[in-house]
mmCIF file of C-alpha atoms and ligand atoms in Angstrom:
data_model
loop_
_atom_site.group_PDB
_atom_site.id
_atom_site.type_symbol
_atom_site.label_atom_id
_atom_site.label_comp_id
_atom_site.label_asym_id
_atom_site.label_seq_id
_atom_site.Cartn_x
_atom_site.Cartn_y
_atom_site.Cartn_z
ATOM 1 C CA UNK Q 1 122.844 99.481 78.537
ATOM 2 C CA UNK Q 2 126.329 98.873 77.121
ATOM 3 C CA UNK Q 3 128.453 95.607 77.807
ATOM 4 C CA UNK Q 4 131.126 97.489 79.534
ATOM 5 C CA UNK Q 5 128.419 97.735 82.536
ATOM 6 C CA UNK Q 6 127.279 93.979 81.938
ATOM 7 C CA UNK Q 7 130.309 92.928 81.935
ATOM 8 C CA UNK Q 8 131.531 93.347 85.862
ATOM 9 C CA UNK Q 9 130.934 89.716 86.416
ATOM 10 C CA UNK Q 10 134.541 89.289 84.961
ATOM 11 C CA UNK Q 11 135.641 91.665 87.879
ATOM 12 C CA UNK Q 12 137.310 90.345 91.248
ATOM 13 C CA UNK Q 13 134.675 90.851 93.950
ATOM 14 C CA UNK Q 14 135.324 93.327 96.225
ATOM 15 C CA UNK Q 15 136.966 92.503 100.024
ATOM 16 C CA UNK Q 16 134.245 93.050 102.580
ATOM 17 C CA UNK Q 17 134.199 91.968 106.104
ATOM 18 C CA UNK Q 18 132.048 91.743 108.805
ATOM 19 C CA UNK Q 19 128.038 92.986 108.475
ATOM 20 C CA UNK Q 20 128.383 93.319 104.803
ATOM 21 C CA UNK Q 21 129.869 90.045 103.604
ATOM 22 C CA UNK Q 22 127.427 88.588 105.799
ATOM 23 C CA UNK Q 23 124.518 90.780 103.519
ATOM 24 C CA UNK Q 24 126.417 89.585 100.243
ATOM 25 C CA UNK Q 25 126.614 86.359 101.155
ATOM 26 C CA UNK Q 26 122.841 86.221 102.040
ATOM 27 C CA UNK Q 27 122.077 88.222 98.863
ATOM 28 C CA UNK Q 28 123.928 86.491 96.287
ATOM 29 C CA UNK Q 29 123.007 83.308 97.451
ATOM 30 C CA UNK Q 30 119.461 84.334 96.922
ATOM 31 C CA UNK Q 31 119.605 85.673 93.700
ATOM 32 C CA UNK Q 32 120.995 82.280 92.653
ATOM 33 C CA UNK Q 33 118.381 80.249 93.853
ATOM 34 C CA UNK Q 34 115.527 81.993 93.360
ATOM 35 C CA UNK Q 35 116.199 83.765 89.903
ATOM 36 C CA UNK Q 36 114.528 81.306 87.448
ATOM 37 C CA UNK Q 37 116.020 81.401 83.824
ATOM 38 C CA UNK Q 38 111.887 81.824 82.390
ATOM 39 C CA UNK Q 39 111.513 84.860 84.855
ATOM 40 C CA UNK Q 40 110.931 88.322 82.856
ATOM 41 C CA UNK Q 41 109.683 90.613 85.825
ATOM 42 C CA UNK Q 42 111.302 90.856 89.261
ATOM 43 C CA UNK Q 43 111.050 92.999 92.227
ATOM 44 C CA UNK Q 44 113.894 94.703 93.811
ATOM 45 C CA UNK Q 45 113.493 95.664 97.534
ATOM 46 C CA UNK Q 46 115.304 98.519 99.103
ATOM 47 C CA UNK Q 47 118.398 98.992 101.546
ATOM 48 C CA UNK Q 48 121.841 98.128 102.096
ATOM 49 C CA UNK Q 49 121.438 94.444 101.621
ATOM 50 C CA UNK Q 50 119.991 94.701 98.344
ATOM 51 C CA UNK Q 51 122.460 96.337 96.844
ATOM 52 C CA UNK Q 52 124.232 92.988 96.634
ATOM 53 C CA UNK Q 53 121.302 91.733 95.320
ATOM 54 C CA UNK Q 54 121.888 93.939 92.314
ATOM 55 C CA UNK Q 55 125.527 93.295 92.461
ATOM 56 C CA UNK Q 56 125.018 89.899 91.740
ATOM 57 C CA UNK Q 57 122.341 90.144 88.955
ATOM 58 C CA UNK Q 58 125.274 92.824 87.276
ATOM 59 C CA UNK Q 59 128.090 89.377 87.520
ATOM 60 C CA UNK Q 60 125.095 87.296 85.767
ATOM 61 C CA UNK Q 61 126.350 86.381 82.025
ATOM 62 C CA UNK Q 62 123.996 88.693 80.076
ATOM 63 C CA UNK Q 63 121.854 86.085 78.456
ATOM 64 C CA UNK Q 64 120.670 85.681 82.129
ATOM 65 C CA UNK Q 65 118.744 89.418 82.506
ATOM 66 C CA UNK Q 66 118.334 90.593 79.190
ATOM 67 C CA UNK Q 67 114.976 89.762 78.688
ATOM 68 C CA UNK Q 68 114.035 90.792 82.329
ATOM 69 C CA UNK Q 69 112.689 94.103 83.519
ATOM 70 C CA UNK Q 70 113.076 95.277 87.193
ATOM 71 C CA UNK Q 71 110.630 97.123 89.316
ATOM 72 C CA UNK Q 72 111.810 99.449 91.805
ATOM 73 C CA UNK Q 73 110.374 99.935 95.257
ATOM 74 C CA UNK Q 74 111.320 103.671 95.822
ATOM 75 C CA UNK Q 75 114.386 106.013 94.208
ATOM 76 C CA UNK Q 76 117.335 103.903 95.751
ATOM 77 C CA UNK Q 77 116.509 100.813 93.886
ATOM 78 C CA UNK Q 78 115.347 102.450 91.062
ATOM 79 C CA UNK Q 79 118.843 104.170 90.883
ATOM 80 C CA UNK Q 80 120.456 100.396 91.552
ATOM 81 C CA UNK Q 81 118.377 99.126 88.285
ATOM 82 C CA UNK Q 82 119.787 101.944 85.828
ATOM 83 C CA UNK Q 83 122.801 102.008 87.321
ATOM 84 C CA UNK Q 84 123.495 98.272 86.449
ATOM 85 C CA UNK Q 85 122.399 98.445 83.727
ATOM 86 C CA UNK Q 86 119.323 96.977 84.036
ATOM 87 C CA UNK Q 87 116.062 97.247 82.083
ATOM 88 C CA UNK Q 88 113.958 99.339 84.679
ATOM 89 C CA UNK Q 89 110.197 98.748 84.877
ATOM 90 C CA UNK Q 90 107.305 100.959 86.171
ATOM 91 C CA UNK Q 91 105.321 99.488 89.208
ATOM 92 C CA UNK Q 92 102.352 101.734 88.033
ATOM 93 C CA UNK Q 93 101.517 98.838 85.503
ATOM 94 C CA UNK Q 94 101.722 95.555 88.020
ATOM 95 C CA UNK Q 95 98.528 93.579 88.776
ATOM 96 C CA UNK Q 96 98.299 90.890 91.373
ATOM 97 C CA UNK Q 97 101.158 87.877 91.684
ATOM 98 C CA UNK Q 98 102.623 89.801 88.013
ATOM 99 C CA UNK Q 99 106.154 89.622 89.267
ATOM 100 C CA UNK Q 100 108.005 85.950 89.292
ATOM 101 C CA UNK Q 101 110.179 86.826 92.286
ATOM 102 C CA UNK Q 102 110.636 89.968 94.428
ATOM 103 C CA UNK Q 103 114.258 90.457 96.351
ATOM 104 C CA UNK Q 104 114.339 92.459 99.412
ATOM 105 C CA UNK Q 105 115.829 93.659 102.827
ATOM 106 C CA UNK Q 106 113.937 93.437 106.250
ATOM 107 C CA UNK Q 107 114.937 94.640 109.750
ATOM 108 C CA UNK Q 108 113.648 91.987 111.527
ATOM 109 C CA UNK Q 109 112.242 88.508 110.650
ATOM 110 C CA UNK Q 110 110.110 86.084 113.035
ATOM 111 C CA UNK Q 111 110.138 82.463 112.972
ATOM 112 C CA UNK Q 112 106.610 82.842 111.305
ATOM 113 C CA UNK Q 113 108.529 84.407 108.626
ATOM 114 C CA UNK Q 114 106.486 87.685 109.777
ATOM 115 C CA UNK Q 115 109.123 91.205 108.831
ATOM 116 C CA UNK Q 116 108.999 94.236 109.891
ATOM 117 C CA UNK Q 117 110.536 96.472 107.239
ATOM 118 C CA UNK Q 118 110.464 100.577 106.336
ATOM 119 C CA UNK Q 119 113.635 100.995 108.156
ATOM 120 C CA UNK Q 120 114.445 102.836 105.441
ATOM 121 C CA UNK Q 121 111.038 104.405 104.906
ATOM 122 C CA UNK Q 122 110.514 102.399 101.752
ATOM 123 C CA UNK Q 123 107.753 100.627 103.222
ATOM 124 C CA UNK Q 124 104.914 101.174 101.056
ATOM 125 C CA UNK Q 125 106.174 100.227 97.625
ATOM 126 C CA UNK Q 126 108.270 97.598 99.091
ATOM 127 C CA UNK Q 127 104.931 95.911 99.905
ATOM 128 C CA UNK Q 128 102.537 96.955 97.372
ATOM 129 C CA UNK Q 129 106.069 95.126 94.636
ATOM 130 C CA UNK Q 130 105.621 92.102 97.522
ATOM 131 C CA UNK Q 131 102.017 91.319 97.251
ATOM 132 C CA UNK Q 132 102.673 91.858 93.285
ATOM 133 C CA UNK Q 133 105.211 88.851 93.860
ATOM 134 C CA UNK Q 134 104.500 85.293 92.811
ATOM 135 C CA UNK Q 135 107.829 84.407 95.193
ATOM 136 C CA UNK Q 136 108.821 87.327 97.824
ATOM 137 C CA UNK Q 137 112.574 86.098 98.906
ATOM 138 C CA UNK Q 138 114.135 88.233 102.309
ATOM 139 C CA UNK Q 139 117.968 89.040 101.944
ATOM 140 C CA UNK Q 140 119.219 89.877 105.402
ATOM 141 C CA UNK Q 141 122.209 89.183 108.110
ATOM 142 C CA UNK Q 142 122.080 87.255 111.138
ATOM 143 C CA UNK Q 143 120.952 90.510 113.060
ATOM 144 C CA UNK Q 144 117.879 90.436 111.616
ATOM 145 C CA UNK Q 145 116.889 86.686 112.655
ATOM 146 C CA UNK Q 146 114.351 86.437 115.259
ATOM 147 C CA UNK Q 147 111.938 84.642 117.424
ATOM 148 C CA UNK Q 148 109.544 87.474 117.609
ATOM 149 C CA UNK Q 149 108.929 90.847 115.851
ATOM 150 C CA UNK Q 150 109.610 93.768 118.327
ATOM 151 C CA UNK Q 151 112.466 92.185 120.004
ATOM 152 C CA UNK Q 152 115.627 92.557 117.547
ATOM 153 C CA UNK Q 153 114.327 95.928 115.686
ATOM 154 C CA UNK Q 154 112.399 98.287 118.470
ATOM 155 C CA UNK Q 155 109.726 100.102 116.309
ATOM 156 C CA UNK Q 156 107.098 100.022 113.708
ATOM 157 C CA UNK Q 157 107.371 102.280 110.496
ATOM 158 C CA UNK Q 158 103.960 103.389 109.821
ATOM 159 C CA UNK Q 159 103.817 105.832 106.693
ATOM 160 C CA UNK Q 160 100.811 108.520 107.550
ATOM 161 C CA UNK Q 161 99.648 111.404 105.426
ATOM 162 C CA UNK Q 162 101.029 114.698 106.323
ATOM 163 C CA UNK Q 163 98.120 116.387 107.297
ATOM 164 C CA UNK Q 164 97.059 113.260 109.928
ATOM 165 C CA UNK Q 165 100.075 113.790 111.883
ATOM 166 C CA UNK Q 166 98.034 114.646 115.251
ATOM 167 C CA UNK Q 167 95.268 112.653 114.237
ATOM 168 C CA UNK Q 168 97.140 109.514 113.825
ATOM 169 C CA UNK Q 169 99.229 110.323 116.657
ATOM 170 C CA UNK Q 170 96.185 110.289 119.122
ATOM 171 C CA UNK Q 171 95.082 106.924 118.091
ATOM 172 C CA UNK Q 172 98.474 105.135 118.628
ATOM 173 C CA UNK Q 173 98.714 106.151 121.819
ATOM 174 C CA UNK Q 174 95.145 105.120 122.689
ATOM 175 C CA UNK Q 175 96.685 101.714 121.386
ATOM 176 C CA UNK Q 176 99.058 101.919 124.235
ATOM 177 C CA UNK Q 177 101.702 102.895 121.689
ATOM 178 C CA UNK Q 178 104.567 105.622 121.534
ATOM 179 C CA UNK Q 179 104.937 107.399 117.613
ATOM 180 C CA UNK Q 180 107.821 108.963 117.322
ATOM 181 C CA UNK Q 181 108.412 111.223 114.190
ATOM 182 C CA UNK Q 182 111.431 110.641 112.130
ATOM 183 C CA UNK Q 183 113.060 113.329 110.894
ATOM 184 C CA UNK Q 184 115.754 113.428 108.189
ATOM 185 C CA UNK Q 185 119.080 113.535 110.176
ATOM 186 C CA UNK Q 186 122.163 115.532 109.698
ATOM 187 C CA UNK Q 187 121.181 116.260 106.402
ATOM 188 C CA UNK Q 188 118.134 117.550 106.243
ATOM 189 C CA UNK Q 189 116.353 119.719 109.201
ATOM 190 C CA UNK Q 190 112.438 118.573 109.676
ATOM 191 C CA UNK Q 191 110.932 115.315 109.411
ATOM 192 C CA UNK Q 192 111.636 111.929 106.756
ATOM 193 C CA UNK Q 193 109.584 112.397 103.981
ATOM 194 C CA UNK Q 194 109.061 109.020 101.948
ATOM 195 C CA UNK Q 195 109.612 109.074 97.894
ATOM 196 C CA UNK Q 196 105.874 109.313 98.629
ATOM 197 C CA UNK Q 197 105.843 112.717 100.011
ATOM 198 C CA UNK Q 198 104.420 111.695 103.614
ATOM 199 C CA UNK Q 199 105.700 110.888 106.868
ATOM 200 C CA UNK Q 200 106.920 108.198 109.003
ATOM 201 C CA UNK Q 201 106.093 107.680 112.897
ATOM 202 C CA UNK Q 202 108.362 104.311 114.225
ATOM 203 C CA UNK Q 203 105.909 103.663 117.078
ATOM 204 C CA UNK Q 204 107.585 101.375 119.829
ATOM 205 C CA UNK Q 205 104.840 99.679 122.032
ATOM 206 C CA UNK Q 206 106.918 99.654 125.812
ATOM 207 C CA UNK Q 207 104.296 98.550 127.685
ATOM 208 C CA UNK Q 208 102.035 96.277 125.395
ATOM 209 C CA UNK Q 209 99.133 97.657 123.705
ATOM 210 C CA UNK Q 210 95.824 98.840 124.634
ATOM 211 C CA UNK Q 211 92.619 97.604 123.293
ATOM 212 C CA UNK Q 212 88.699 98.917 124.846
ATOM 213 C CA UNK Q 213 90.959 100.294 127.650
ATOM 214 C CA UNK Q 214 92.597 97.420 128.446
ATOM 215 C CA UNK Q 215 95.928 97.029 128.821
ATOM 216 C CA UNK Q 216 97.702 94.244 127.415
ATOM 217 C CA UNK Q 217 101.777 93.058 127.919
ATOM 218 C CA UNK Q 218 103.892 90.515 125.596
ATOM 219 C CA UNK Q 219 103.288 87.748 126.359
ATOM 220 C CA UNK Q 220 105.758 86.243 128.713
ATOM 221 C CA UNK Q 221 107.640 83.773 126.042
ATOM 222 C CA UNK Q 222 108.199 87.052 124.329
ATOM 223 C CA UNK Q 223 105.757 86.036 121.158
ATOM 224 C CA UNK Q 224 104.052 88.952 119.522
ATOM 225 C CA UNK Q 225 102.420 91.834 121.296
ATOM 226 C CA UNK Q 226 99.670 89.577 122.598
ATOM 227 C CA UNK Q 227 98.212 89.225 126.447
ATOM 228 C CA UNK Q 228 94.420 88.824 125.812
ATOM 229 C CA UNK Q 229 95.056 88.053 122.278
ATOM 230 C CA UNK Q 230 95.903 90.833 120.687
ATOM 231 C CA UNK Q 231 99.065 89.220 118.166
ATOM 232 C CA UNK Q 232 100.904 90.892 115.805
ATOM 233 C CA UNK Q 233 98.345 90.042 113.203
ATOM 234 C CA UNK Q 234 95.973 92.069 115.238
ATOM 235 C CA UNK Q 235 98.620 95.060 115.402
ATOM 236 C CA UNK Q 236 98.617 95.434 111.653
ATOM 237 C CA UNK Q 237 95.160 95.263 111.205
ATOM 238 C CA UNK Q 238 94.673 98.382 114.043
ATOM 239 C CA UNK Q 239 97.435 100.057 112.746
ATOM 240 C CA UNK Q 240 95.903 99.614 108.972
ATOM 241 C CA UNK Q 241 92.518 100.758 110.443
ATOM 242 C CA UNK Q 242 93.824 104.565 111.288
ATOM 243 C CA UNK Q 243 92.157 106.886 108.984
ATOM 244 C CA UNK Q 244 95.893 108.368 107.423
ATOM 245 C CA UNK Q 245 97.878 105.484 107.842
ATOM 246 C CA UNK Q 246 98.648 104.751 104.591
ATOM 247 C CA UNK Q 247 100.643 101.477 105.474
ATOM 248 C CA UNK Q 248 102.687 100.185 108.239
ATOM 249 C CA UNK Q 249 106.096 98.176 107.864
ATOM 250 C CA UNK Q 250 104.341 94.747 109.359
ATOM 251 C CA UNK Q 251 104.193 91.935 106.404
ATOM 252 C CA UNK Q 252 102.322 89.602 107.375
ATOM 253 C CA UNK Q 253 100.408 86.750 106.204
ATOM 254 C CA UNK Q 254 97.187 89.175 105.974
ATOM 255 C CA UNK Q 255 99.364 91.038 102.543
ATOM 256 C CA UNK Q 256 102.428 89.090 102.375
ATOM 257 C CA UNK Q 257 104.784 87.695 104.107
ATOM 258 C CA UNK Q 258 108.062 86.120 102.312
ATOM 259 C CA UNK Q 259 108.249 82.032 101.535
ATOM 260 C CA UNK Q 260 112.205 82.166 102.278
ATOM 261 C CA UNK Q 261 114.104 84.651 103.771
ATOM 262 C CA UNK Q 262 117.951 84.347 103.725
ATOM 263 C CA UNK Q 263 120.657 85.550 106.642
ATOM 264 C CA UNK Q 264 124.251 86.285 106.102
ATOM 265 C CA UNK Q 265 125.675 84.619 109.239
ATOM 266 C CA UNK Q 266 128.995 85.324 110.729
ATOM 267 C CA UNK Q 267 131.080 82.563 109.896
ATOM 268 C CA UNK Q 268 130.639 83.196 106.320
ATOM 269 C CA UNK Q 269 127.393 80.839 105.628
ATOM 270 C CA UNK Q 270 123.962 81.680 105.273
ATOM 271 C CA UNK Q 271 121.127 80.369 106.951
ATOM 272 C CA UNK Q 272 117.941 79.670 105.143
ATOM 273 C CA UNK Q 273 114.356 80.041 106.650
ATOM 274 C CA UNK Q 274 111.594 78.633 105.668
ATOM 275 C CA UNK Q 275 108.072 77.827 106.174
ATOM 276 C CA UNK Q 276 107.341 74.201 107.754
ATOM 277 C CA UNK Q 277 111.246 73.812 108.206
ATOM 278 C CA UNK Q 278 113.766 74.113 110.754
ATOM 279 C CA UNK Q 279 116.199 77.087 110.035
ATOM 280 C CA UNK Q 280 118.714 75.522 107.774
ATOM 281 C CA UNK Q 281 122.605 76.323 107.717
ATOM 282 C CA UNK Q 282 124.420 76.460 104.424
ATOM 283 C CA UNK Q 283 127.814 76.337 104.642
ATOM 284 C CA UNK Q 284 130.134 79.085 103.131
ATOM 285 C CA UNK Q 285 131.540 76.491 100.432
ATOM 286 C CA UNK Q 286 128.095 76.663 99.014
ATOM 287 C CA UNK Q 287 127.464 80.178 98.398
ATOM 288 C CA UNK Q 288 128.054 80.593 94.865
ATOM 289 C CA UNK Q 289 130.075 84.090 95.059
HETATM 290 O O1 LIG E 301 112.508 100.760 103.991
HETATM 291 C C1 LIG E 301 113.453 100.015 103.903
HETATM 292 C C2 LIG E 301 113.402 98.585 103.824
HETATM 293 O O2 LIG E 301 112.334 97.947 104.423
HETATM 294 C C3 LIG E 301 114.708 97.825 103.953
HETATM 295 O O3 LIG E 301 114.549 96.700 103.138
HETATM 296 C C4 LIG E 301 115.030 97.420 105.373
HETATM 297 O O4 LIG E 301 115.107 98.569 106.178
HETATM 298 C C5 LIG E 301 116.338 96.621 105.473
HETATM 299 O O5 LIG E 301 117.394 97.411 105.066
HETATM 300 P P1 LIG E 301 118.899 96.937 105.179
HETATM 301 O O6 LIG E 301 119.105 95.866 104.160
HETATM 302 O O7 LIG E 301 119.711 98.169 104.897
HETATM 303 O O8 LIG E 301 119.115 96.464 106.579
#
């Protein structure tokens, strides 16, 4: 791509306030720690937060990206990569742990470092480009931190086949769960359909879950969808188990889960989670912008 596009790193950044220089912050605070000069193939993630991810690869002196290629996890960070200029790679060729370092968004983040993610019905790229990821880093803002998945973001994106709508349907609820279509919004009458062509059901579980006809509640301290056991670890694997599920937005340690995930806080710092560590704050000052 040309240096005119390269070259926005000599540009003043933009004002933002609020949510999204929290999501900068986060995101270009990643980027700097995580991009290694020897990396040649990294993931980009989808969503509003990772557009600042791209943003700050775009500032990067040239020398930094030119010999790395980018692969997309859907059409919206496929468009980012060209866009800025960058080379764009096809996720069609990656084999196991091929990437250096995967960036991407998540709606909700547990102190397990557990996500759930597909809030933008990206979910099944996002994770087949995570578990292709040596290092999968989270970019998010402090309304994504949490203490237990299900109590920030309310559902699970589960990406089904078209044609197992009712089938699928049927099972969730026999899990004690509630799928709930999503359909394309104000601009487009009918349901979502992913970059894969198929549907998403966000299934909320109200009431716990049901396993052999037994119904089971969260666990009073609020951790995972448990009673008699049944975790969120557990919830993935049923949900995964559903003959036209084709994936569901849990990551997890059982396909990947991220080693850091990064949250644009309010007062202009970022705090850093991490496995075996307490959450860390990092002051504002230390962002490199
Ligand atoms: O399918 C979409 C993704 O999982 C996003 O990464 C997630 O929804 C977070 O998006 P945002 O950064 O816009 O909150």
């Amino acid at each position: 791509m040309t240096e005119a596009v390269l070259r926005t790193k000599d540009l003043p950044l933009r004002p933002l306030t609020g949510v999204e220089s929290a999501k900068r912050a986060a995101a270009f605070h990643a980027v700097s720690q995580h991009l290694s000069p020897e990396a040649t193939k990294v993931g980009i993630g989808s969503g509003s937060t990772v557009v600042y991810v791209v943003e700050k690869l775009q500032r990067l002196p040239k020398e930094r990206t030119k010999n790395i290629t980018f692969y997309p996890t859907g059409f919206q960070s496929r468009e980012l990569i060209v866009g800025a200029g960058l080379k764009l790679g096809d996720v069609a060729d990656l084999r196991d742990g091929e990437l250096d370092v995967c960036f991407d968004g998540a709606d909700e983040v547990d102190d397990r470092l557990n996500c759930i993610k597909g809030g933008g019905a990206c979910l099944m790229l996002e994770k087949l480009v995570a578990v292709c990821s040596g290092v999968f880093v989270v970019v998010a803002d402090y309304r994504k931190l949490s203490n237990s998945l299900l109590s920030q973001y309310p559902r699970i994106p589960v990406e089904i086949i078209p044609q197992s709508l009712s089938y699928v349907k049927s099972k969730i609820h026999a899990l004690g769960g509630v799928p709930n279509m999503r359909l394309g919004g104000t601009a487009k009458a009918g349901p979502c359909v992913t970059d894969n062509g198929n549907l998403i059901l966000d299934v909320d579980f109200p009431h716990g879950a049901t396993v052999d006809g037994v119904r089971l509640k969260r666990t009073a301290d609020g951790k995972d969808i448990k009673g008699l056991g049944l975790s969120t670890e557990e919830v993935a694997l049923r949900l995964k188990a559903i003959v036209g599920v084709l994936e569901h937005g849990i990551f997890w340690e059982g396909d990947k889960k991220p080693v850091v995930a990064y949250f644009g806080m309010e007062d202009g710092g970022v705090t850093m989670r991490k496995k075996g560590l307490p959450d860390t704050p990092i002051a504002a000052s230390e962002i490199k912008m």
